[in-house]
Amino acid sequence: MSLGLQLPWQFLPGLLLCLCVGPWAEAGKVLVVPMEGSHWLSMREAVRGLHARGHQAVVLSPEVTMHVKAEDFFTMKTYAVPYTQDEFDYIVMDKIHLFFERIHFLTLFLETMAFLKNVSLVFQRSCEELLYNKDLIRHLNASSFDVVLTDPVYPCGAVLAKYLSIPAVFFLRSIPCNLDTEGTACPNPFSYVPRLLTMNSDHMTFFQRVKNMLYPLSFKCICQLPFTPYARMASDLLHREVSLVDIFGSASIWLFRGDFVMDYPRPFMPNMVFIGGINCANRKPLSRVCIGAFIQSMFQVEHIVLKNSLLP
Ligand SMILES: *[C@@H]1O[C@H](CO)[C@@H](O)[C@H](O)[C@H]1NC(C)=O
Ligand SMILES: *[C@@H]1O[C@H](CO)[C@@H](O)[C@H](O)[C@H]1NC(C)=O
């Protein structure tokens, strides 16, 4: 009986606090560290959505950019970088045509590696200008952000979140070299999760499984080049050994811009959320050419299905 009378009084201060703080507690302060190019175009829609729900977003960007530009639904905070717009455009855009040309495999491989090296260096320098900018870091630290929203393909945001001890939310289409499954300690069986560029499906023959195991080995080396500088920076700033898995494992939530309609099914962890469809925010009517190609492909599929179903 006495317990029944005491409890409401104990809860009253808490209830009052909730009532007072409630209306403001809903709005959060989000620090956005975007990845350039088309990656930003998807993230921009998510930031627009956050703003519409009353959250405050600050987008952190280098002064030299491709697509990241100021908008009225977020605050833009820029920092200086040691390269010009022309240099940036030249490095990022000048060799893009290589990927659409028919050239020898070895030439393509070497050119791709050179391209990757150049591009990684630009992003690495941009990140250094951000993380070692004492005034900017002090300002960000004092701004008490609730969360860092970032694309881990550019791991600078993840390192910054770790440095400022702010929870990170990753927003991505995918990341090579299984950094997502390693970061989330997610099972990733070779036997039915097809690896990048293998063209395998989730049903594999013995040799396809062997291919599925061998491909990631070569990618492991290629991934060292763009990603290890971030582990080095994190170790330097945090004064302890920080690995790539530590950086990628630090995210609270992974938001994948995919779903099991587009991708093959695979195991996932409770903090991996599939938000495929977010890229369809800007719906437009299909062009005649598009509809034509779609109908044609539908007929082909139907033809194949019919043909196969007639086979014994
Ligand atoms: C890489 O950068 C160097 C020096 O800026 C340049 O000469 C070379 O063409 C670039 N290569 C690629 C593939 O972007
Ligand atoms: C952020 O501020 C806190 C409290 O003043 C301080 O302890 C911490 O070292 C600061 N972090 C960075 C990265 O400057």
mmCIF file of N, CA and C in Angstrom, residues 32-44 47 58-71 73-79 85 88-89 123 126 151 154:
data_model
loop_
_atom_site.group_PDB
_atom_site.id
_atom_site.type_symbol
_atom_site.label_atom_id
_atom_site.label_comp_id
_atom_site.label_asym_id
_atom_site.label_seq_id
_atom_site.Cartn_x
_atom_site.Cartn_y
_atom_site.Cartn_z
ATOM 1 N N VAL A 32 27.418 16.502 -40.620
ATOM 2 C CA VAL A 32 27.446 15.677 -41.834
ATOM 3 C C VAL A 32 28.826 15.780 -42.489
ATOM 4 N N VAL A 33 29.470 14.640 -42.672
ATOM 5 C CA VAL A 33 30.759 14.626 -43.393
ATOM 6 C C VAL A 33 30.535 13.810 -44.663
ATOM 7 N N PRO A 34 30.265 14.498 -45.778
ATOM 8 C CA PRO A 34 29.858 13.768 -46.985
ATOM 9 C C PRO A 34 31.029 13.244 -47.801
ATOM 10 N N MET A 35 30.717 12.298 -48.675
ATOM 11 C CA MET A 35 31.643 11.860 -49.719
ATOM 12 C C MET A 35 31.220 12.597 -50.981
ATOM 13 N N GLU A 36 32.210 12.985 -51.770
ATOM 14 C CA GLU A 36 31.934 13.756 -52.987
ATOM 15 C C GLU A 36 31.188 12.940 -54.058
ATOM 16 N N GLY A 37 30.860 13.610 -55.120
ATOM 17 C CA GLY A 37 30.273 12.954 -56.289
ATOM 18 C C GLY A 37 28.847 12.524 -56.049
ATOM 19 N N SER A 38 28.437 11.463 -56.721
ATOM 20 C CA SER A 38 27.048 11.022 -56.644
ATOM 21 C C SER A 38 26.664 10.597 -55.221
ATOM 22 N N HIS A 39 27.664 10.210 -54.419
ATOM 23 C CA HIS A 39 27.392 9.821 -53.027
ATOM 24 C C HIS A 39 26.636 10.942 -52.313
ATOM 25 N N TRP A 40 27.062 12.174 -52.557
ATOM 26 C CA TRP A 40 26.437 13.311 -51.882
ATOM 27 C C TRP A 40 24.996 13.523 -52.334
ATOM 28 N N LEU A 41 24.719 13.232 -53.609
ATOM 29 C CA LEU A 41 23.371 13.498 -54.126
ATOM 30 C C LEU A 41 22.327 12.688 -53.353
ATOM 31 N N SER A 42 22.691 11.469 -52.938
ATOM 32 C CA SER A 42 21.762 10.667 -52.128
ATOM 33 C C SER A 42 21.711 11.192 -50.701
ATOM 34 N N MET A 43 22.875 11.519 -50.174
ATOM 35 C CA MET A 43 22.921 11.961 -48.775
ATOM 36 C C MET A 43 22.202 13.304 -48.599
ATOM 37 N N ARG A 44 22.285 14.144 -49.630
ATOM 38 C CA ARG A 44 21.625 15.449 -49.580
ATOM 39 C C ARG A 44 20.130 15.287 -49.320
ATOM 40 N N VAL A 47 19.610 14.564 -45.721
ATOM 41 C CA VAL A 47 19.799 15.784 -44.914
ATOM 42 C C VAL A 47 18.557 16.672 -45.043
ATOM 43 N N VAL A 58 24.809 20.422 -39.961
ATOM 44 C CA VAL A 58 25.969 21.201 -40.403
ATOM 45 C C VAL A 58 26.771 20.303 -41.330
ATOM 46 N N VAL A 59 26.939 20.747 -42.577
ATOM 47 C CA VAL A 59 27.692 19.950 -43.543
ATOM 48 C C VAL A 59 29.123 20.474 -43.601
ATOM 49 N N LEU A 60 30.052 19.581 -43.324
ATOM 50 C CA LEU A 60 31.464 19.933 -43.269
ATOM 51 C C LEU A 60 32.084 19.563 -44.608
ATOM 52 N N SER A 61 32.667 20.548 -45.277
ATOM 53 C CA SER A 61 33.155 20.265 -46.630
ATOM 54 C C SER A 61 34.426 21.063 -46.926
ATOM 55 N N PRO A 62 35.321 20.521 -47.755
ATOM 56 C CA PRO A 62 36.469 21.328 -48.182
ATOM 57 C C PRO A 62 35.989 22.464 -49.085
ATOM 58 N N GLU A 63 36.804 23.492 -49.247
ATOM 59 C CA GLU A 63 36.392 24.623 -50.093
ATOM 60 C C GLU A 63 36.277 24.215 -51.553
ATOM 61 N N VAL A 64 37.091 23.247 -51.947
ATOM 62 C CA VAL A 64 37.070 22.768 -53.329
ATOM 63 C C VAL A 64 36.218 21.504 -53.396
ATOM 64 N N THR A 65 35.140 21.555 -54.180
ATOM 65 C CA THR A 65 34.223 20.410 -54.229
ATOM 66 C C THR A 65 33.735 20.151 -55.650
ATOM 67 N N MET A 66 33.051 19.025 -55.812
ATOM 68 C CA MET A 66 32.441 18.723 -57.104
ATOM 69 C C MET A 66 30.944 19.014 -57.024
ATOM 70 N N HIS A 67 30.234 18.322 -56.135
ATOM 71 C CA HIS A 67 28.779 18.483 -56.046
ATOM 72 C C HIS A 67 28.309 19.129 -54.738
ATOM 73 N N VAL A 68 29.136 19.080 -53.697
ATOM 74 C CA VAL A 68 28.686 19.595 -52.389
ATOM 75 C C VAL A 68 28.636 21.124 -52.451
ATOM 76 N N LYS A 69 27.424 21.657 -52.434
ATOM 77 C CA LYS A 69 27.229 23.107 -52.501
ATOM 78 C C LYS A 69 26.238 23.516 -51.400
ATOM 79 N N ALA A 70 26.299 24.793 -51.002
ATOM 80 C CA ALA A 70 25.418 25.283 -49.939
ATOM 81 C C ALA A 70 23.948 25.178 -50.364
ATOM 82 N N GLU A 71 23.080 24.846 -49.414
ATOM 83 C CA GLU A 71 21.634 24.791 -49.650
ATOM 84 C C GLU A 71 20.956 25.449 -48.452
ATOM 85 N N PHE A 73 18.727 24.211 -46.499
ATOM 86 C CA PHE A 73 18.271 23.324 -45.426
ATOM 87 C C PHE A 73 19.407 22.784 -44.562
ATOM 88 N N PHE A 74 20.601 23.336 -44.727
ATOM 89 C CA PHE A 74 21.682 23.005 -43.798
ATOM 90 C C PHE A 74 22.672 24.170 -43.719
ATOM 91 N N THR A 75 23.513 24.137 -42.689
ATOM 92 C CA THR A 75 24.575 25.130 -42.554
ATOM 93 C C THR A 75 25.827 24.510 -43.141
ATOM 94 N N MET A 76 26.513 25.290 -43.953
ATOM 95 C CA MET A 76 27.725 24.760 -44.582
ATOM 96 C C MET A 76 28.933 25.293 -43.827
ATOM 97 N N LYS A 77 29.828 24.393 -43.480
ATOM 98 C CA LYS A 77 31.069 24.818 -42.813
ATOM 99 C C LYS A 77 32.228 24.328 -43.680
ATOM 100 N N THR A 78 33.000 25.244 -44.207
ATOM 101 C CA THR A 78 34.074 24.826 -45.112
ATOM 102 C C THR A 78 35.447 25.032 -44.470
ATOM 103 N N TYR A 79 36.418 24.323 -44.990
ATOM 104 C CA TYR A 79 37.804 24.498 -44.557
ATOM 105 C C TYR A 79 38.708 24.525 -45.787
ATOM 106 N N GLN A 85 40.633 24.280 -57.500
ATOM 107 C CA GLN A 85 39.507 23.614 -58.165
ATOM 108 C C GLN A 85 39.977 22.949 -59.467
ATOM 109 N N PHE A 88 41.868 19.774 -58.720
ATOM 110 C CA PHE A 88 40.912 18.762 -58.261
ATOM 111 C C PHE A 88 40.134 18.171 -59.452
ATOM 112 N N ASP A 89 39.605 19.060 -60.289
ATOM 113 C CA ASP A 89 38.837 18.607 -61.451
ATOM 114 C C ASP A 89 39.696 17.746 -62.364
ATOM 115 N N PHE A 123 41.910 13.115 -51.420
ATOM 116 C CA PHE A 123 40.978 12.998 -50.289
ATOM 117 C C PHE A 123 41.722 12.925 -48.959
ATOM 118 N N SER A 126 42.760 16.394 -48.030
ATOM 119 C CA SER A 126 41.588 17.139 -47.558
ATOM 120 C C SER A 126 41.292 16.763 -46.105
ATOM 121 N N ASP A 151 29.548 9.027 -44.974
ATOM 122 C CA ASP A 151 29.700 7.890 -45.883
ATOM 123 C C ASP A 151 31.073 7.290 -45.619
ATOM 124 N N TYR A 154 34.552 7.419 -47.605
ATOM 125 C CA TYR A 154 35.523 8.461 -47.247
ATOM 126 C C TYR A 154 35.630 8.408 -45.717
#
